[in-house]
mmCIF file of C-alpha atoms in Angstrom:
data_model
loop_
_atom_site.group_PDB
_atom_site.id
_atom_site.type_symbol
_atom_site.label_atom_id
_atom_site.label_comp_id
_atom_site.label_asym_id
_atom_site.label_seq_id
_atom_site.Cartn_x
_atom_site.Cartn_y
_atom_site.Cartn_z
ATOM 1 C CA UNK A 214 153.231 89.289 95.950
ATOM 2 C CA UNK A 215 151.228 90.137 93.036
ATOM 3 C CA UNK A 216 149.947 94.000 92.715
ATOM 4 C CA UNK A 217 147.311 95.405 90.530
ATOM 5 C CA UNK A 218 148.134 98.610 88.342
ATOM 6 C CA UNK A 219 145.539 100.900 86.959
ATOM 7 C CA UNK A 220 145.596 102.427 83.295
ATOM 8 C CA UNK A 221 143.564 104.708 81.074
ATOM 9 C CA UNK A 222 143.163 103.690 77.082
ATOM 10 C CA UNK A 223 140.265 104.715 74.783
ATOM 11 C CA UNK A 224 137.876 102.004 73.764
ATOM 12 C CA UNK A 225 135.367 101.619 70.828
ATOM 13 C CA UNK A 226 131.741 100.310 71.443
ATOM 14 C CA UNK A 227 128.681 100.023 69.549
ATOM 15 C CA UNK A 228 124.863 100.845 69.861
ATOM 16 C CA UNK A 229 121.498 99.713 68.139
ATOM 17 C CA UNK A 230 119.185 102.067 67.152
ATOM 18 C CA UNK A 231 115.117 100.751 65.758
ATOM 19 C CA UNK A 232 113.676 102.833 63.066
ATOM 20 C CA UNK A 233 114.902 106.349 61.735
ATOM 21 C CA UNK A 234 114.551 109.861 63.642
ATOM 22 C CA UNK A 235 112.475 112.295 61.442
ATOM 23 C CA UNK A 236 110.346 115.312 61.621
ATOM 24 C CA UNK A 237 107.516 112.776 62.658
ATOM 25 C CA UNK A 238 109.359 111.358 65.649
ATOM 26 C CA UNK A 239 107.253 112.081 69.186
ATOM 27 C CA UNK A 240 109.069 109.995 71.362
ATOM 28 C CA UNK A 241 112.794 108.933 71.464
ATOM 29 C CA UNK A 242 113.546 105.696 74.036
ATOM 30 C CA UNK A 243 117.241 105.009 75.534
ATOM 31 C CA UNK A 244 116.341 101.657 76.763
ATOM 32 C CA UNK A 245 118.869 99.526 78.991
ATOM 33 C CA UNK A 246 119.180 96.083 78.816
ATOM 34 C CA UNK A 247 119.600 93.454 80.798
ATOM 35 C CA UNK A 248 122.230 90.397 81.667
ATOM 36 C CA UNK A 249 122.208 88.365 78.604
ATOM 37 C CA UNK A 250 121.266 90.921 76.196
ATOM 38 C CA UNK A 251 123.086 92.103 73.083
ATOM 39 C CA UNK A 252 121.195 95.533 71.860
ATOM 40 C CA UNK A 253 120.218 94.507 68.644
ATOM 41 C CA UNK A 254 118.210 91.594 70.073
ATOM 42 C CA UNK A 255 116.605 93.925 72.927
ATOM 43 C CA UNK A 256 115.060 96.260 70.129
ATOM 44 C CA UNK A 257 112.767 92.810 69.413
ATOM 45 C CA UNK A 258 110.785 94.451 72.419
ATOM 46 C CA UNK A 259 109.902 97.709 71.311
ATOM 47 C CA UNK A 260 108.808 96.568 67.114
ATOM 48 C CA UNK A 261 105.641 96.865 68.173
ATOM 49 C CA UNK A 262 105.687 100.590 68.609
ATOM 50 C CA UNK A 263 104.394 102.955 66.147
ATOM 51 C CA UNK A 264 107.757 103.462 63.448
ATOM 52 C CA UNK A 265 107.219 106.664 62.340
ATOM 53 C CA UNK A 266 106.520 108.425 66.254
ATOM 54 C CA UNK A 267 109.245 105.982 67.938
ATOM 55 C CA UNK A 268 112.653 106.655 67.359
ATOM 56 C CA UNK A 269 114.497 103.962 70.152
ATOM 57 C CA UNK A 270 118.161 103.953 70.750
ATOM 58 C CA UNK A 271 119.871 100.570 72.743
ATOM 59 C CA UNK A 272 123.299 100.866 73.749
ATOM 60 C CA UNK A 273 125.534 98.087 74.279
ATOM 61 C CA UNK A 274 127.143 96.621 77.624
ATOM 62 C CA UNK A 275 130.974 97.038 77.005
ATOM 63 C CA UNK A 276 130.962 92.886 78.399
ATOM 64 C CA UNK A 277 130.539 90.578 76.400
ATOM 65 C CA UNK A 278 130.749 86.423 76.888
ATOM 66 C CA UNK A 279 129.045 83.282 75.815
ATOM 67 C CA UNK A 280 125.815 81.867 77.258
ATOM 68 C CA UNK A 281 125.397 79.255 78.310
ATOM 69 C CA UNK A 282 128.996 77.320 77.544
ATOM 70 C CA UNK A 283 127.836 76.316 74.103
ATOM 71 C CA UNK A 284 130.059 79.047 72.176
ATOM 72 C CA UNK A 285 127.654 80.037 70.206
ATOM 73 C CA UNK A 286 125.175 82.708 71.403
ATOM 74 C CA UNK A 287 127.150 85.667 73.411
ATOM 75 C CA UNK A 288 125.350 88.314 75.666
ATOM 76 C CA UNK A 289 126.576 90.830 78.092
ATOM 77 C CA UNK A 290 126.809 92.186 80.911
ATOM 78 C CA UNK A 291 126.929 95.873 82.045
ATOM 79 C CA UNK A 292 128.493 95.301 85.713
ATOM 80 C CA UNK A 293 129.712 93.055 88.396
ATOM 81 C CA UNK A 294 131.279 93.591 92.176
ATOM 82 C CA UNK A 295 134.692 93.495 90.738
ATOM 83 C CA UNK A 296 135.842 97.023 90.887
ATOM 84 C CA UNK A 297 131.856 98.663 90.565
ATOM 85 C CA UNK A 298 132.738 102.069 90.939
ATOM 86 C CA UNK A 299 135.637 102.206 88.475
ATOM 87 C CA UNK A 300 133.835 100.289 86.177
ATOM 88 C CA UNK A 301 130.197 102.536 86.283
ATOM 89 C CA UNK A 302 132.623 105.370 85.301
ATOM 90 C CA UNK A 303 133.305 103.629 82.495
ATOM 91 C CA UNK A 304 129.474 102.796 81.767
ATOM 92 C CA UNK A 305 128.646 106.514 82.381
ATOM 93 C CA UNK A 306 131.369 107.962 80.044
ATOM 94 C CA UNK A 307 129.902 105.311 77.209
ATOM 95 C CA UNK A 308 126.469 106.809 77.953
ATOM 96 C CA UNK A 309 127.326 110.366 77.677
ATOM 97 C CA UNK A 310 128.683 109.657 73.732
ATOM 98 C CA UNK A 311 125.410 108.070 72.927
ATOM 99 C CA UNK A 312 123.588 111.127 74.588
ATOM 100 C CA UNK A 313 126.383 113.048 72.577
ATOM 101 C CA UNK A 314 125.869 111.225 69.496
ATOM 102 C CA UNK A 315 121.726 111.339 69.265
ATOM 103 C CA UNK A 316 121.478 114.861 70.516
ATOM 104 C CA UNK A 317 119.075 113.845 73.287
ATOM 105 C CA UNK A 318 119.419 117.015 74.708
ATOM 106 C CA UNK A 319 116.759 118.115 72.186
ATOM 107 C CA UNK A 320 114.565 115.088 71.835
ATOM 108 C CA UNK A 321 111.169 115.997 71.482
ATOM 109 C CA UNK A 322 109.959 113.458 74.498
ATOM 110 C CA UNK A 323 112.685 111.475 76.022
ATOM 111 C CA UNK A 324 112.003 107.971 77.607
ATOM 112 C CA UNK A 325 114.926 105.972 79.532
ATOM 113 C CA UNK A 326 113.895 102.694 80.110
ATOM 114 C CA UNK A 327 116.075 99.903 82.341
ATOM 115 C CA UNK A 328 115.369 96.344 82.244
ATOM 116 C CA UNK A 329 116.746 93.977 85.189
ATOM 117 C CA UNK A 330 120.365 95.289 85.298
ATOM 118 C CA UNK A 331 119.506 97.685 82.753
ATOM 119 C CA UNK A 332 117.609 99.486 85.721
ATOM 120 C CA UNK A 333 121.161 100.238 87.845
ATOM 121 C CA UNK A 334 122.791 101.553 84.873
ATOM 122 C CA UNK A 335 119.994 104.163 84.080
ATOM 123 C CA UNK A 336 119.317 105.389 87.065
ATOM 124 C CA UNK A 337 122.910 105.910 88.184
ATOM 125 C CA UNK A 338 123.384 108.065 84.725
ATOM 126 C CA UNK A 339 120.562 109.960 85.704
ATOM 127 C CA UNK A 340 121.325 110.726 88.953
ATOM 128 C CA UNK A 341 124.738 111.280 88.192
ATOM 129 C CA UNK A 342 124.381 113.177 84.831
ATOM 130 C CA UNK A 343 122.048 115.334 86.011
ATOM 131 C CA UNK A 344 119.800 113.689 82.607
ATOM 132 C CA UNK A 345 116.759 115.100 82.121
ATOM 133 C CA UNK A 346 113.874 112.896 80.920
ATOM 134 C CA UNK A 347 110.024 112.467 80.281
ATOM 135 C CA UNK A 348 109.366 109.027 81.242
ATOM 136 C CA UNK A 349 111.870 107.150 83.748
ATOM 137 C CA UNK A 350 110.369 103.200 83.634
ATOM 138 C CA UNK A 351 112.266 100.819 85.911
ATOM 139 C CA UNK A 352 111.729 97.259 84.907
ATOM 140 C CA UNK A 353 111.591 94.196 86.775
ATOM 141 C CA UNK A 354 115.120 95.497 88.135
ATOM 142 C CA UNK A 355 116.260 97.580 91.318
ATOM 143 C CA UNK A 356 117.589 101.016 91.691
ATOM 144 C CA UNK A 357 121.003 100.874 93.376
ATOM 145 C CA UNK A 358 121.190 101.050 97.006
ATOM 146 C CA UNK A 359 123.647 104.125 96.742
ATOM 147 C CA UNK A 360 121.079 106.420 95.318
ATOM 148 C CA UNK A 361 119.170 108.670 97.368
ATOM 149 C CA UNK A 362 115.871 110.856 96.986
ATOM 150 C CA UNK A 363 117.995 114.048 96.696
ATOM 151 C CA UNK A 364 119.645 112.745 93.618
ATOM 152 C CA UNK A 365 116.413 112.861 91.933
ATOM 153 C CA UNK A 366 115.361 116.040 93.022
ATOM 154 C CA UNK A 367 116.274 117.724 89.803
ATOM 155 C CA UNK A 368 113.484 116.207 87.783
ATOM 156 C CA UNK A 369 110.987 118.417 87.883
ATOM 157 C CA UNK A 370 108.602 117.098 85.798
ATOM 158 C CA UNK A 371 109.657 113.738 84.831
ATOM 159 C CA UNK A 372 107.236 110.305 84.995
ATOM 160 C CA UNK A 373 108.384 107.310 87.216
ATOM 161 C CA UNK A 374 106.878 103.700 86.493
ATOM 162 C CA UNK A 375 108.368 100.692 88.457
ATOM 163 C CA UNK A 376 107.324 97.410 86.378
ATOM 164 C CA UNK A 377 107.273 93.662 87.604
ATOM 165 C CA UNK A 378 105.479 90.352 87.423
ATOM 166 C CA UNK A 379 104.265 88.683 90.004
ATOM 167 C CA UNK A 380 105.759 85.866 89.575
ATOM 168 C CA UNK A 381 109.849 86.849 89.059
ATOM 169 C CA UNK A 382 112.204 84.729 90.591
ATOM 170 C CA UNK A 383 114.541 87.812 91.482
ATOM 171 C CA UNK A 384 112.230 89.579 93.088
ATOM 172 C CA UNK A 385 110.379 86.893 95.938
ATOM 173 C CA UNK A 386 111.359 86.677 99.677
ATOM 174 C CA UNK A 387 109.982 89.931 100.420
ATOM 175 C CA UNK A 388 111.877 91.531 97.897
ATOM 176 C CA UNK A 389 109.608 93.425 96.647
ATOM 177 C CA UNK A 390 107.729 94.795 99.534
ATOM 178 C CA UNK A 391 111.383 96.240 100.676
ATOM 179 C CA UNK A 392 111.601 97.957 96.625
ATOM 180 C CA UNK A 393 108.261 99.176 96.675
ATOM 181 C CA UNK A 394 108.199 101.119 99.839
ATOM 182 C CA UNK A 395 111.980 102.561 98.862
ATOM 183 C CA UNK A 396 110.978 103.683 95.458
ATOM 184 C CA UNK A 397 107.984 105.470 96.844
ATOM 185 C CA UNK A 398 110.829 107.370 99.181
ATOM 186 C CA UNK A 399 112.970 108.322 96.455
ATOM 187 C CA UNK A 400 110.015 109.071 93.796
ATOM 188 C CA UNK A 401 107.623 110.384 96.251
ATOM 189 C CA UNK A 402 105.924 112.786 93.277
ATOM 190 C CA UNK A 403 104.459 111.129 89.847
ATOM 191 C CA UNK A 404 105.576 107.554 90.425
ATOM 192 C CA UNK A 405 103.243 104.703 89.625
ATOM 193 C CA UNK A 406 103.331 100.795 90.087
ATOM 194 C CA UNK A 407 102.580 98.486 87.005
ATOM 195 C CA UNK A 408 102.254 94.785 87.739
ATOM 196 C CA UNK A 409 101.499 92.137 84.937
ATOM 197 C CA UNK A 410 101.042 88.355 85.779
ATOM 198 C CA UNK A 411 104.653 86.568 84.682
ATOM 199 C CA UNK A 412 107.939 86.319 85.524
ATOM 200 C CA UNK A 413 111.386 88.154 84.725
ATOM 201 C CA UNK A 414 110.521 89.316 81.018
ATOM 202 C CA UNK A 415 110.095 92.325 79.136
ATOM 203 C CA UNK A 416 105.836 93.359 78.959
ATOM 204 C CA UNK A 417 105.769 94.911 75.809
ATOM 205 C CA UNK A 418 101.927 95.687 76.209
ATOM 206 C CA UNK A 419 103.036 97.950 79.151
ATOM 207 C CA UNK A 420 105.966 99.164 77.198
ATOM 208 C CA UNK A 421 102.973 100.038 74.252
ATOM 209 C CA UNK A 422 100.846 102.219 77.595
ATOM 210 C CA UNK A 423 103.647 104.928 77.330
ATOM 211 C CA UNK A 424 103.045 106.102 73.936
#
């Protein structure tokens, strides 16, 4: 009978950061990606953003494989059911270094963005960092079914956008209906609904409406 042991080792990672932060930085985006996604390749969505007022910082899912079965283009993912809580511990503790690292704490106007799964990760380190943040934008992804309105409560004066198209495969079959009414529950102050017509991909003209 096989048994499964549990250790502790320290790990390095990476992150992606798009243009430089300066004295003429406004905004500063942490910006989640989705399955798929390597960080460098994410930042494609946010070029078209002023360079000298945008300062935007992707970090990098710790799992990485190839797409597709060709080995040759890899992506990554952030989670899976195998072991979730464990392994969002992990995901936070990355999180907190990059927070660490940038000094967000003192970012002149913070924006945390999550795109598909990229929307689980940053809302569970917000609600369970206490993080504090301008502009929270979930796109086309879901907030996870563990979080409650209380763990938002903190965020006083913070900005909630929930972003789809009409046409995403992951979100038909009354999907959406079921979202929409839960995220006005657990953002029942400041929270808006943005729809474009498409499918599951980035809008960069919404991303553009936030700046």
């Amino acid at each position: 009978m096989s048994t499964e042991k549990q250790l502790s080792y320290h790990i390095t990672n990476t992150y992606s950061v798009l243009n430089n932060f300066t004295e003429k930085t406004k905004t500063v985006w942490l910006v989640c990606h989705g399955i798929g996604y390597l960080s460098r390749y994410f930042l494609r969505h946010f070029y078209h953003l002023n360079t000298e007022e945008n300062y935007i910082i992707a970090p990098q899912a710790q799992s990485k494989y190839y797409l597709k079965n060709e080995y040759k283009h890899v992506g990554a993912s952030w989670l899976t059911k195998e072991r979730t809580k464990a392994e969002t511990e992990n995901v936070l503790n990355y999180l907190d270094e990059v927070y660490r690292a940038e000094d967000l704490k003192n970012a002149p106007s913070l924006i945390i963005l999550g795109y598909s799964q990229g929307v689980s990760v940053a809302t569970r380190w917000i609600a369970k960092r206490k993080i504090n943040c301008n502009e929270l934008i979930m796109h086309s992804g879901k907030v996870p079914a563990e979080l409650k309105r209380e763990d938002f409560q903190f965020l006083k004066n913070t900005n909630f956008t929930f972003i789809y198209g009409t046409e995403d495969e992951y979100l038909k079959n009354g999907i959406i209906e079921v979202e929409e009414k839960r995220l006005k529950k657990l953002f029942p102050n400041n929270f808006e609904i943005k729809r474009y017509n498409g499918g599951h991909e980035v809008n960069t003209e919404i991303i553009a409406e936030f700046v």
